mmCIF file of C-alpha atoms in Angstrom:
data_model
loop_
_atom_site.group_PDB
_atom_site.id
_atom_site.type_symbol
_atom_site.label_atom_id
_atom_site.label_comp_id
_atom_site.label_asym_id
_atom_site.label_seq_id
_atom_site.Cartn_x
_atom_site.Cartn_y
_atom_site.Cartn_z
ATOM 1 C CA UNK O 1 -38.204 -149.240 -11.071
ATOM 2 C CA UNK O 2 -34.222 -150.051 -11.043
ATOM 3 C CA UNK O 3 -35.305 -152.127 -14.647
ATOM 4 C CA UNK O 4 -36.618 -149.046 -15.993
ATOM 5 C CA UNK O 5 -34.063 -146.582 -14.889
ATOM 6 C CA UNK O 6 -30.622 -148.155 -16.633
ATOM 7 C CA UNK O 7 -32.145 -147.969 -20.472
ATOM 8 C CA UNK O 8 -33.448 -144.444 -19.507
ATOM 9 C CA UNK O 9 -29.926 -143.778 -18.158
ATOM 10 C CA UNK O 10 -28.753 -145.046 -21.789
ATOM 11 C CA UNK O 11 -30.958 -143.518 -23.787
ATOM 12 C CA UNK O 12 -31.060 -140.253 -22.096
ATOM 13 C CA UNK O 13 -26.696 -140.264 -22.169
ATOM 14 C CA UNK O 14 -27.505 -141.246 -26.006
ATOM 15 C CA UNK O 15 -30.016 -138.489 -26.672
ATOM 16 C CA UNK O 16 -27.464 -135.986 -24.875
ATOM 17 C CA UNK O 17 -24.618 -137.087 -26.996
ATOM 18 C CA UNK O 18 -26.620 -136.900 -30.412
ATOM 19 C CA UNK O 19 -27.487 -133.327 -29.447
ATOM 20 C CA UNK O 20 -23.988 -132.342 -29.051
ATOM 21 C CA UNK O 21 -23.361 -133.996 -31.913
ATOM 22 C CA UNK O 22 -20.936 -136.294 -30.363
ATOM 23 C CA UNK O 23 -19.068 -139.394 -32.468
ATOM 24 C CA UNK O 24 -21.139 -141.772 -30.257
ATOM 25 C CA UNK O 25 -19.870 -144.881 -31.970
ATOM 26 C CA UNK O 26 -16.474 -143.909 -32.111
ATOM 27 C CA UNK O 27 -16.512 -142.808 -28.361
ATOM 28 C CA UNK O 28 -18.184 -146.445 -27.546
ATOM 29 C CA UNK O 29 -15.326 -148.276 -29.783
ATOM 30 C CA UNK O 30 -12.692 -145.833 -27.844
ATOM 31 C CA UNK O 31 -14.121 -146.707 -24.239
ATOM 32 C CA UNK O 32 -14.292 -150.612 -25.321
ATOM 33 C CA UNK O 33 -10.530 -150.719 -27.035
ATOM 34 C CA UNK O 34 -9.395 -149.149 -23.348
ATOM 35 C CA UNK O 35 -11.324 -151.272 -21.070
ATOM 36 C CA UNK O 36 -9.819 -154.186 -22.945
ATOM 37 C CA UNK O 37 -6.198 -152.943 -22.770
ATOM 38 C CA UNK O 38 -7.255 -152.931 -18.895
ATOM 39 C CA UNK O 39 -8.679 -155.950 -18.639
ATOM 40 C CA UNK O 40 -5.430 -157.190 -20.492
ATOM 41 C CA UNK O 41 -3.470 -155.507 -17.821
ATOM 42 C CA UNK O 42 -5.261 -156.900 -15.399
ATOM 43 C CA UNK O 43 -5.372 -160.911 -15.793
ATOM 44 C CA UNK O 44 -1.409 -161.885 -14.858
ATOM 45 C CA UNK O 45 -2.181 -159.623 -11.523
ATOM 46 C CA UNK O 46 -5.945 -161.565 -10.894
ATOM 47 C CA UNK O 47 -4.527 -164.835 -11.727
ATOM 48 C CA UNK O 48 -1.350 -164.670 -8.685
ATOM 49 C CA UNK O 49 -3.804 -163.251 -6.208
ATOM 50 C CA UNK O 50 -6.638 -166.591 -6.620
ATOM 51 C CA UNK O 51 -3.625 -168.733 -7.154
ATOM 52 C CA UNK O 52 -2.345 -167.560 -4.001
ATOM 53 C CA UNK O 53 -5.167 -168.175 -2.373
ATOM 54 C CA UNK O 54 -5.313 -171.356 -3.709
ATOM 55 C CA UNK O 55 -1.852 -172.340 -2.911
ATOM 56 C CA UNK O 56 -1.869 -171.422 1.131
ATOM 57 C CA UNK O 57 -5.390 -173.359 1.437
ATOM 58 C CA UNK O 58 -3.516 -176.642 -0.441
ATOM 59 C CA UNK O 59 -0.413 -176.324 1.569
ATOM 60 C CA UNK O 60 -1.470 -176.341 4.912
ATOM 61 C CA UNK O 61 -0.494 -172.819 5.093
ATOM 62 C CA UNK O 62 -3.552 -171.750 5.950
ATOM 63 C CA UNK O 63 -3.703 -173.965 9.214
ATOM 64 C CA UNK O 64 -0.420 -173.216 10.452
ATOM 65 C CA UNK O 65 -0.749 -169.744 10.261
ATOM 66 C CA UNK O 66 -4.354 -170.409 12.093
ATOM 67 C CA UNK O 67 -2.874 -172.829 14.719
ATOM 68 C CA UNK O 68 -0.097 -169.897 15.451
ATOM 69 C CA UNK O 69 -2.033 -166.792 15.023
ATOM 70 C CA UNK O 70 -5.020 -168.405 17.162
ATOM 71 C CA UNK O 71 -3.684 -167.210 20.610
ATOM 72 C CA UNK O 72 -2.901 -163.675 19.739
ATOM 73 C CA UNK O 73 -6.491 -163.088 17.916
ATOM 74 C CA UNK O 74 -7.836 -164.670 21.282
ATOM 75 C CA UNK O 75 -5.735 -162.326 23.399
ATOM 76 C CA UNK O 76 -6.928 -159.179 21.108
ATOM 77 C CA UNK O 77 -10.849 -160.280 21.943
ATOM 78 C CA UNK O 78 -10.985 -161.943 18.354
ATOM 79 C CA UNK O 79 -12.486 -165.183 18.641
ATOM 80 C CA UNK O 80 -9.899 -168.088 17.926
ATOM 81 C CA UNK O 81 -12.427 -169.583 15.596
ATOM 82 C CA UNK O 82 -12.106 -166.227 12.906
ATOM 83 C CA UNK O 83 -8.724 -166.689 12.396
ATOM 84 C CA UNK O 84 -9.256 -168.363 8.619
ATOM 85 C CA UNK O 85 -11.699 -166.075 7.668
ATOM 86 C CA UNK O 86 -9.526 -162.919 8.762
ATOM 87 C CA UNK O 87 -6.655 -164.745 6.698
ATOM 88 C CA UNK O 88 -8.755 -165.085 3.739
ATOM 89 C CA UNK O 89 -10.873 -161.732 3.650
ATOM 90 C CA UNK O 90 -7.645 -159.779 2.336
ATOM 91 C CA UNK O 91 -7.317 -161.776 -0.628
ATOM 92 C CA UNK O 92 -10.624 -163.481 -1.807
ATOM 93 C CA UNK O 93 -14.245 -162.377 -1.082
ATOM 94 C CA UNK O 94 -15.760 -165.248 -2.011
ATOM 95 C CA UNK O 95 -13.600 -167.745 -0.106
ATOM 96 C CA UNK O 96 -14.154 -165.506 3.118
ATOM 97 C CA UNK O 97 -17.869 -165.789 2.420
ATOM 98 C CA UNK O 98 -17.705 -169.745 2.492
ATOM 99 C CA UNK O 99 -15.772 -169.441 5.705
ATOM 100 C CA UNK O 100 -18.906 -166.542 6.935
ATOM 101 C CA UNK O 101 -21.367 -169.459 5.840
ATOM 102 C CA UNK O 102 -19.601 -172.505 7.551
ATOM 103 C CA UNK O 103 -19.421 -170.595 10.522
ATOM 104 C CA UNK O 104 -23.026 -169.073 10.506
ATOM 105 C CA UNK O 105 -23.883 -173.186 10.066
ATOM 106 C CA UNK O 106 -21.306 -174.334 12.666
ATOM 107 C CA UNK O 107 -22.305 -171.858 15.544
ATOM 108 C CA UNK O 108 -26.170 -170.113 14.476
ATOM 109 C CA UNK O 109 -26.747 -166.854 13.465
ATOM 110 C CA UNK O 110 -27.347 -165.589 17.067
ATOM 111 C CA UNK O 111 -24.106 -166.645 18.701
ATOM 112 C CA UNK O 112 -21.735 -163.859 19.672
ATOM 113 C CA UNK O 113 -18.812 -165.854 17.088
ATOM 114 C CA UNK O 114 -21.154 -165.596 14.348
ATOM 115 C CA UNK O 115 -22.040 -161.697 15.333
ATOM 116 C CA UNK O 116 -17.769 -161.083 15.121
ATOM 117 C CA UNK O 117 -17.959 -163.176 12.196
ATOM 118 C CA UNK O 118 -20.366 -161.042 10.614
ATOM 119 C CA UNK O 119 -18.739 -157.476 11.356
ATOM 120 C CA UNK O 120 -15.549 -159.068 10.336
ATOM 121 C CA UNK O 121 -16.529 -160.110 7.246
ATOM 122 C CA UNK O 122 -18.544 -156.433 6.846
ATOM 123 C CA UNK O 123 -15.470 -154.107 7.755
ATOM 124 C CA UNK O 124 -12.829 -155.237 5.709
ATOM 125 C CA UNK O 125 -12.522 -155.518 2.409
ATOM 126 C CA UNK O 126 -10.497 -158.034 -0.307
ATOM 127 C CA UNK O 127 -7.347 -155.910 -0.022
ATOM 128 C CA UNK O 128 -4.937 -157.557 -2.113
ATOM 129 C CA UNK O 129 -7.437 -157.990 -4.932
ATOM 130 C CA UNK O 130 -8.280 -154.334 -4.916
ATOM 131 C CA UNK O 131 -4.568 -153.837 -4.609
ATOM 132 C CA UNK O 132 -4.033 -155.482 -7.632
ATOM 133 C CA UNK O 133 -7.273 -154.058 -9.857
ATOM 134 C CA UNK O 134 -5.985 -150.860 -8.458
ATOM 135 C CA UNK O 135 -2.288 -150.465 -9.133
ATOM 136 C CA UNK O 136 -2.732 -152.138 -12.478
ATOM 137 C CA UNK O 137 -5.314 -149.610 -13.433
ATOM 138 C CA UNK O 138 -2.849 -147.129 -11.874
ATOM 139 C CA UNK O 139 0.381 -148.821 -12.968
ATOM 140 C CA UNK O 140 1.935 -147.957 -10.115
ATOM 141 C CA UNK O 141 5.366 -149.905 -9.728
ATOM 142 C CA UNK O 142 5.735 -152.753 -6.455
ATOM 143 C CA UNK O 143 8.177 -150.289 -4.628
ATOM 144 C CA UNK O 144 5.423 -147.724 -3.943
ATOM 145 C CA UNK O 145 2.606 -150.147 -3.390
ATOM 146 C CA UNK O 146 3.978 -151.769 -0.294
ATOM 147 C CA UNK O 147 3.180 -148.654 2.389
ATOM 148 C CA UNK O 148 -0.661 -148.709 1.087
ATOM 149 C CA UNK O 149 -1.851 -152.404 1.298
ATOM 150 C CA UNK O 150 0.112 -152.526 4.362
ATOM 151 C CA UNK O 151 -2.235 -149.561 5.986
ATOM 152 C CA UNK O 152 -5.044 -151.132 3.867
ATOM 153 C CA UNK O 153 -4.422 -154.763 6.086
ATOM 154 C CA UNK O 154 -3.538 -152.896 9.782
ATOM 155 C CA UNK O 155 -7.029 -150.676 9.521
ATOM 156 C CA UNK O 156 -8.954 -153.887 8.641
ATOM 157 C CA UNK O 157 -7.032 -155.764 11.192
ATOM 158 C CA UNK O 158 -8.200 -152.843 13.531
ATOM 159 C CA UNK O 159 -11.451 -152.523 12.002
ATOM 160 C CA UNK O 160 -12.217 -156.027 12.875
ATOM 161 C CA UNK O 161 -10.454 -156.052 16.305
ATOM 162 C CA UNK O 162 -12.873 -153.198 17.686
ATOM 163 C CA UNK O 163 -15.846 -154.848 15.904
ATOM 164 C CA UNK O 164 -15.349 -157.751 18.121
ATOM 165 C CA UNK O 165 -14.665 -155.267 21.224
ATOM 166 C CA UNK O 166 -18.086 -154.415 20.143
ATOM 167 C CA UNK O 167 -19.913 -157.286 19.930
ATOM 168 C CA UNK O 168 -18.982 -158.220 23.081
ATOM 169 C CA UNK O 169 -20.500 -155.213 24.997
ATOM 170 C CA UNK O 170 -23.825 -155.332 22.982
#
């Protein structure tokens, strides 16, 4: 059914616009000459948030900032074991998945870690990457993007915090 339903989505915006007697090709050309612009835009901001990434993982950053942020997470009710994939989640979706699937593999899928894991990984979001897609689509200037991605990182902090309150009671 979803296979079917796209080209009648296309064909049916394409009959629509051939009614009205719309310039559909130059409205396509239009769209793709902006999304390009965009996607222009868009590159220097996606290239400093996965070579961030990159960076803390080769530095050791990542592990001190795990080794030091360990007790506090465990004082909160967050297991000490999260603490990389909370690091990560804000800025790469894909590396917090690895970290989802080494510790689904380390501890099972049953395990009240992997359950904290999981709602962790569920209610937060890549912040900092959506940050940057966002305020580059927006072209919003670094002074007034501060206030934002810091509420963005405290709710999924809190998000993830109260997940594992959670967890623990079910």
């Amino acid at each position: 059914m979803t296979a079917i339903l796209a080209p009648l989505l296309f064909l049916a915006v394409f009959i629509v616009a051939a009614a009205r007697r719309a310039d559909i090709y130059g409205s396509f050309t239009n769209g793709a000459e902006r999304a390009l612009k965009f996607t222009l835009t868009l590159v220097p901001c996606l290239a400093a948030t996965f070579m961030m990434c990159e960076l803390m993982e080769a530095s050791g950053i990542s592990e001190t900032l795990t080794k030091w942020l360990s007790p506090a997470f465990n004082f909160l009710g967050v297991p000490p074991e999260l603490t990389k994939l909370i690091l990560v989640k804000p800025l790469s979706g894909s590396g917090s998945l690895a970290y989802l699937t080494d510790i689904m593999e380390t501890y099972g899928a049953d395990s009240y870690i992997t359950r904290c894991a999981c709602v962790c990984y569920g209610c937060s979001d890549t912040a900092l990457y959506l940050s940057a897609v966002l305020f580059s689509a927006a072209r919003v200037r670094a002074r007034g993007m501060l206030r934002p991605i810091l509420i963005a990182l405290f709710s999924s902090f809190a998000s993830m915090v109260a997940g594992c309150a959670l967890c623990r009671v079910m």
